[in-house]
Coordinates of C-alpha atoms in Angstrom, one line a residue:
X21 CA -10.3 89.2 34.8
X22 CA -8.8 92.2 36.7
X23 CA -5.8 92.6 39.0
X24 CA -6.6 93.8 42.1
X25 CA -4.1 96.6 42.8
X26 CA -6.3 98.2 46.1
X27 CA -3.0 99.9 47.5
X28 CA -3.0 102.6 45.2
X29 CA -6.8 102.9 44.6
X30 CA -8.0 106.5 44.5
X31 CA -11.9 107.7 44.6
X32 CA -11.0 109.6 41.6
X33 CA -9.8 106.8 39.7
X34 CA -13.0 105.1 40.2
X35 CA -15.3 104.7 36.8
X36 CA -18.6 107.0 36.5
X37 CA -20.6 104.2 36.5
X38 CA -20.9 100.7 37.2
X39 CA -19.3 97.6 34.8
X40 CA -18.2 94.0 35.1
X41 CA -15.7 94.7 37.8
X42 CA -17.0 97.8 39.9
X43 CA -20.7 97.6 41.9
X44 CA -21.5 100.6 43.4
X45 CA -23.6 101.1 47.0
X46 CA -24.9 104.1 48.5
X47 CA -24.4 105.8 51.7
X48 CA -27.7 104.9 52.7
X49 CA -27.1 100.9 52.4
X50 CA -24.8 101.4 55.5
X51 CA -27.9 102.5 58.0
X52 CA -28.6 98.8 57.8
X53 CA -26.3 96.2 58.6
X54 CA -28.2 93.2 57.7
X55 CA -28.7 95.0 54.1
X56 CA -25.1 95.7 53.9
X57 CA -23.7 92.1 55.1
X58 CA -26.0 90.4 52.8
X59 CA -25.1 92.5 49.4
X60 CA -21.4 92.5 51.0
X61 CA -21.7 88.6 51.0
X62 CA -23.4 88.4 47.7
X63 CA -20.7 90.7 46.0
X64 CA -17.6 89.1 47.7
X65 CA -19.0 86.0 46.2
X66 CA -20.3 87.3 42.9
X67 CA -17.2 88.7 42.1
X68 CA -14.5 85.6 43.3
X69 CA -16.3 83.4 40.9
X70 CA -16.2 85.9 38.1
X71 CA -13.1 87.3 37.4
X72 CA -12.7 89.4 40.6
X73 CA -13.6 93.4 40.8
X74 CA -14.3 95.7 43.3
X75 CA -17.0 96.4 45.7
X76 CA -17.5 100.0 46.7
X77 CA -20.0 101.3 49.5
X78 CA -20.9 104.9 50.2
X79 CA -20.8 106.5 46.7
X80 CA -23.6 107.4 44.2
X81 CA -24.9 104.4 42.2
X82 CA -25.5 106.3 39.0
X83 CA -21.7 108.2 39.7
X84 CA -19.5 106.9 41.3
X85 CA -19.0 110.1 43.4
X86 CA -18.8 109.7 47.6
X87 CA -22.2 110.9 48.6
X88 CA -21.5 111.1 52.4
X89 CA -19.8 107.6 53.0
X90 CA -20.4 104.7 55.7
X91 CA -19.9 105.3 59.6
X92 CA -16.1 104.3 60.9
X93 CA -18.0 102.3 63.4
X94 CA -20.8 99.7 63.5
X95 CA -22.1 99.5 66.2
X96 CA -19.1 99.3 69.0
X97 CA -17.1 97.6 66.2
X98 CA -14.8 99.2 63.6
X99 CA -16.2 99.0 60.4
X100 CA -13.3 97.2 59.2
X101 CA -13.4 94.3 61.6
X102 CA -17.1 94.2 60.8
X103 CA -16.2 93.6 57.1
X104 CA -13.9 91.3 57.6
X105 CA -15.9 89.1 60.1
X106 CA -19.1 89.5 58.5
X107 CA -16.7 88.0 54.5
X108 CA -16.1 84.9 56.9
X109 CA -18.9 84.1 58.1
X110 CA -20.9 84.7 55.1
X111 CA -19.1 83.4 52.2
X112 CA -17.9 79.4 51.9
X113 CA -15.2 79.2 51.2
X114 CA -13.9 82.4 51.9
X115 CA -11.5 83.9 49.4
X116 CA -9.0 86.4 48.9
X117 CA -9.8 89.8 49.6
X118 CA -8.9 93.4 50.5
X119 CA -10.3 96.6 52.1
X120 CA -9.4 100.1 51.9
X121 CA -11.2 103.1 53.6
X122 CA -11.0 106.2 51.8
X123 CA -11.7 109.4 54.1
X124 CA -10.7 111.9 51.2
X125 CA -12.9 112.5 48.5
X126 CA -10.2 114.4 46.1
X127 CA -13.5 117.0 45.2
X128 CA -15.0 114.0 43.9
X129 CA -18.1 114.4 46.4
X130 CA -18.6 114.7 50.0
X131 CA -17.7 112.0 52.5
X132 CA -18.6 113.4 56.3
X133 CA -16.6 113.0 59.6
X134 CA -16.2 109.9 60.9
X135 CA -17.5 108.4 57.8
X136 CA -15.4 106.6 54.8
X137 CA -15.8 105.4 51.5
X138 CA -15.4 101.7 52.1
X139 CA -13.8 99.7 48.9
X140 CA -13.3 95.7 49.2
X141 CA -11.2 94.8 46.3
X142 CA -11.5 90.8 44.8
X143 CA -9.2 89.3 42.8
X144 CA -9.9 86.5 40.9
X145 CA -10.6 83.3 42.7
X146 CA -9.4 79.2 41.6
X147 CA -10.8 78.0 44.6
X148 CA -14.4 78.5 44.2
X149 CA -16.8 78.6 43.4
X150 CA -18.1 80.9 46.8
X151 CA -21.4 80.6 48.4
X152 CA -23.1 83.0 50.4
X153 CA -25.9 82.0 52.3
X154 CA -26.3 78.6 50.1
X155 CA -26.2 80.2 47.2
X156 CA -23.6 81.0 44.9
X157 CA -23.5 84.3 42.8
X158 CA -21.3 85.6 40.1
X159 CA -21.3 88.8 37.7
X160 CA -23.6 89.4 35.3
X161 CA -22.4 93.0 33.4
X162 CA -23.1 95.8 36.1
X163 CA -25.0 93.3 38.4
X164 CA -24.7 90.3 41.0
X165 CA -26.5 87.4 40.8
X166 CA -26.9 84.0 41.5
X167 CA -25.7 81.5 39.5
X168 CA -27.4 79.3 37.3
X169 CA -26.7 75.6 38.2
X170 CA -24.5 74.6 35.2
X171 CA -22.9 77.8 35.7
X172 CA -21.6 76.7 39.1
X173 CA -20.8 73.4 37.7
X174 CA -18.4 75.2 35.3
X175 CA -16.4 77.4 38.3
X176 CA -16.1 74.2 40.1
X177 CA -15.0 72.2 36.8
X178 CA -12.6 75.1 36.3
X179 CA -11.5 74.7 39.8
X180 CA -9.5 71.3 38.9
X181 CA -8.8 72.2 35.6
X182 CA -7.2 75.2 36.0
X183 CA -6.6 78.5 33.5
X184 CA -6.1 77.5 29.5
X185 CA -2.7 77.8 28.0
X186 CA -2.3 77.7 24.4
X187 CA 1.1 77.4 22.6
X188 CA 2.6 76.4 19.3
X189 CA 4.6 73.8 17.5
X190 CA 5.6 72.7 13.8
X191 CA 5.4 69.3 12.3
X192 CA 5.6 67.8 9.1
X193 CA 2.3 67.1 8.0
X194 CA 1.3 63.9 8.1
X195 CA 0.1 62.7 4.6
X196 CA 3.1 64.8 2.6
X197 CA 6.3 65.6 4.6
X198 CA 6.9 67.9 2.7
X199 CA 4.6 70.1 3.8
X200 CA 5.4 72.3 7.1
X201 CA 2.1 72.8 9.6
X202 CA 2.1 75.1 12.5
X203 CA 0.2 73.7 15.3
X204 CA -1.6 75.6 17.9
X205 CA -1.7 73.4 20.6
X206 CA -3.5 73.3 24.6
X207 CA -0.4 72.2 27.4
X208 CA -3.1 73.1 30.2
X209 CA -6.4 70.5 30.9
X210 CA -8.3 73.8 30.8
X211 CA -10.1 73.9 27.2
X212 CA -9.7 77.4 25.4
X213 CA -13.1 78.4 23.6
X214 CA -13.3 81.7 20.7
X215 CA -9.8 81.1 19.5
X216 CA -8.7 83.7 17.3
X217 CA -5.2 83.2 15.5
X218 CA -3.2 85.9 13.9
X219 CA -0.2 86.2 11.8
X220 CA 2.0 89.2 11.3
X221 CA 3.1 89.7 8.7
X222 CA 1.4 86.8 7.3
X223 CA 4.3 84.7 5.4
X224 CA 4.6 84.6 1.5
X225 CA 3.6 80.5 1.5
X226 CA 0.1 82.2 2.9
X227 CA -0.7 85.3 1.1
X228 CA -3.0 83.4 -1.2
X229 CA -4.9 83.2 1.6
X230 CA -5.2 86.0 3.0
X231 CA -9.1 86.3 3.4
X232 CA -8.7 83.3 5.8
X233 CA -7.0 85.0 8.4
X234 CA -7.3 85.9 11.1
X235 CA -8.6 81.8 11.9
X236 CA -11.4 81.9 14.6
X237 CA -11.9 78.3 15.9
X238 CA -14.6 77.7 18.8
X239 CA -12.5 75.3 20.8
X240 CA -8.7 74.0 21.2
X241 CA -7.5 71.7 24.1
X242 CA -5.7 69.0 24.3
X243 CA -7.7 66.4 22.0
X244 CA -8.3 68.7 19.6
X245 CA -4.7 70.7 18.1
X246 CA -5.2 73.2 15.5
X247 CA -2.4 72.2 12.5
X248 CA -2.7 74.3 9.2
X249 CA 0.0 74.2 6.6
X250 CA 2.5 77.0 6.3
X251 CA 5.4 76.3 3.7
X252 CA 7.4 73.8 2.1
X253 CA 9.6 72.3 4.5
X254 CA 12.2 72.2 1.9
X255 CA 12.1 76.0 1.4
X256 CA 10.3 76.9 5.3
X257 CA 13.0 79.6 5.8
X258 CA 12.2 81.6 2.4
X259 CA 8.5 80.9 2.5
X260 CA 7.9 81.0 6.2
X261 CA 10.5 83.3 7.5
X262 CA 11.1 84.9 11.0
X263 CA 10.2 87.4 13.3
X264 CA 6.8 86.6 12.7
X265 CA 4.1 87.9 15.2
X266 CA 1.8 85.0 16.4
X267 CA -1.2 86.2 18.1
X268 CA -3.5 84.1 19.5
X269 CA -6.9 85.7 21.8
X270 CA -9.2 83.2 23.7
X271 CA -11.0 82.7 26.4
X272 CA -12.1 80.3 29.3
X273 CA -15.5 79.2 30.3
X274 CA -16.2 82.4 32.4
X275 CA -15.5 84.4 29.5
X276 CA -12.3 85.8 31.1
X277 CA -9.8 86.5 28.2
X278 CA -6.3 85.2 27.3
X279 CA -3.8 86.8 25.0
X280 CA -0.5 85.2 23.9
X281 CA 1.9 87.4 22.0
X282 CA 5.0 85.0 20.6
X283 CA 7.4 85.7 18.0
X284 CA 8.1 82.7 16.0
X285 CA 10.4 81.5 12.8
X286 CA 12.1 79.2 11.2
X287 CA 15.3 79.8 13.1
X288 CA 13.6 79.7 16.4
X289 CA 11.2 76.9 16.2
X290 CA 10.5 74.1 18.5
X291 CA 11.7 70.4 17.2
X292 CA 9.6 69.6 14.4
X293 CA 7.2 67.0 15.6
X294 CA 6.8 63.9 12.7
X295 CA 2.7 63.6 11.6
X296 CA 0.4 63.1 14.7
X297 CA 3.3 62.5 17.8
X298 CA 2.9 65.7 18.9
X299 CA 1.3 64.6 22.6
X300 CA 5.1 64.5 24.1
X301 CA 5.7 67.6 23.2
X302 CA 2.6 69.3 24.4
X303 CA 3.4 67.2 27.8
X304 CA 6.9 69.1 27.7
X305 CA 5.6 71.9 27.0
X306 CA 3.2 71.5 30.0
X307 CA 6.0 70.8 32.1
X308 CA 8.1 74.3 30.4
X309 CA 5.3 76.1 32.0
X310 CA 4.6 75.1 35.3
X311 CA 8.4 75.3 36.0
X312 CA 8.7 79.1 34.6
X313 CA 5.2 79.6 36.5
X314 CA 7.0 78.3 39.7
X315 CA 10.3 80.3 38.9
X316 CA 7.3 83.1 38.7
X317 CA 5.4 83.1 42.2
X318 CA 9.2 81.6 43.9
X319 CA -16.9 81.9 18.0
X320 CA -17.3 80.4 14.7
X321 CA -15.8 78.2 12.4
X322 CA -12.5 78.9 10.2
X323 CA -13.7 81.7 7.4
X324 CA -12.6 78.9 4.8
X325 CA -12.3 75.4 4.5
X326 CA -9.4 75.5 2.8
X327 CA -7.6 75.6 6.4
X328 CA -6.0 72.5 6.4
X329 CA -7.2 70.5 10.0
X330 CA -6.2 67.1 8.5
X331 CA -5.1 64.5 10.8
X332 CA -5.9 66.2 14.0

């Protein structure tokens, strides 16, 4: 995923070469219109359904430099009423998008009167998945092309499911209460896959097991909590402590990655949850975070089995 930040888009902050979220075209695709609506189509598509990026016309392919740039007009139309009436018609449904004409190369190149480097910047779409032309096409590295079928079944699954969320939560675990677990727990639909969960510093109750971390899990959501013992409840704030950087990485079915940076402790924890009723609170949590996201817009296995996932 990449945020689309077109405004202050430069040619020379452009990469030298192609990647997940910049396709390059060359000056000459623009001689043809039919070429350029149908690899404009396929990119505005391609790049909605994968994480957005940014489609650039009129610059070396193997570059990134301006090697003369597209003509201001096509045909009796200005080239940017052509763009955007050719995204409409094209691509089903259409998404968000925005275009910038760059007329200065900043040395990097040559871009000729009445010409412009033409950039179409796509952010990441949740109302796809897009289709151009009855097919749908999404990212593949430096390249778009059309989805595979379950592929497309995935964008639109991910549609009503949303983005993950993961988040945390003690309890007592359930077959000694004694023992203190921290859970890492799913409060979105959306499954999160490649989990990676770090501790630092890792807390004295866990030293001993040190080679297990970090703990790489292939799937959390919301049937399947992660809960592994962390100290005696009787002594969580010695052996557990504060101030202690969680970390957790994943990613969604597109691959796009998540990163949740939390500082936890024992002084700061949420209500301890007794053995397995912990759906309530991933509910509230749910509903914590669609209210601060309205305030807002207003991999393997665990190294060692000694993890404790007991009772999940």
């Amino acid at each position: 995923m990449i945020k689309i930040d077109i405004d202050h888009t430069t040619i020379d902050q452009l990469p030298n070469k192609e990647n997940d979220y910049f396709e390059f075209k060359s000056s000459k695709v623009g001689a043809n219109k039919d070429s350029l609506a149908t690899k404009l189509g396929a990119a505005v598509s391609g790049f909605a359904n994968s994480g957005g990026g940014y489609f650039i016309i009129g610059v070396d392919e193997n570059t990134g430099n301006a090697d003369g740039g597209i003509p201001l007009m096509i045909g009796r139309q200005p080239l940017q009423d052509w763009v955007d009436a050719m995204i409409h018609q094209l691509v089903e449904p259409t998404p968000k998008y925005s275009i910038k004409l760059i007329e200065d190369s900043r040395g990097r190149g040559i871009i000729k009167e009445n010409a412009a480097v033409l950039i179409i910047g796509v952010p990441e779409s949740h109302i796809g998945p897009h289709m151009m032309d009855g097919r749908y096409y999404i990212r593949a590295g430096a390249h778009t092309v059309p989805a595979k079928h379950f592929i497309v079944e995935a964008i639109r699954a991910k549609r009503f499911s949303g983005k993950p969320k993961l988040s945390y939560t003690f309890r007592l675990k359930p077959s000694d209460e004694d023992i203190l677990q921290l859970g890492i727990v799913a409060i979105t639909n959306a499954p999160a896959f490649d989990v990676i969960i770090s501790l630092d510093p890792l807390p004295r109750y866990l030293k001993p097991r040190a080679q297990d971390f970090p703990i790489k899990l292939p799937l959390i959501d919301q049937n399947n909590p992660f809960f592994f013992d962390v100290s005696r409840y009787n002594n969580s704030e010695d052996s557990f402590g504060n101030n202690i950087a969680l970390n957790i990485n994943y990613c969604d079915l597109l691959q796009n990655d998540y990163n949740e940076n939390l500082t936890i402790g024992i002084e700061s924890t949420p209500p301890i949850v007794i053995g397995n009723k912990h759906n309530e609170l991933i509910k509230a949590l749910g509903a914590v975070e669609k209210a601060i996201t309205k305030l807002g817009s207003f991999s393997g296995n665990p190294k060692n089995q000694n993890v404790d996932k007991s009772n999940l």
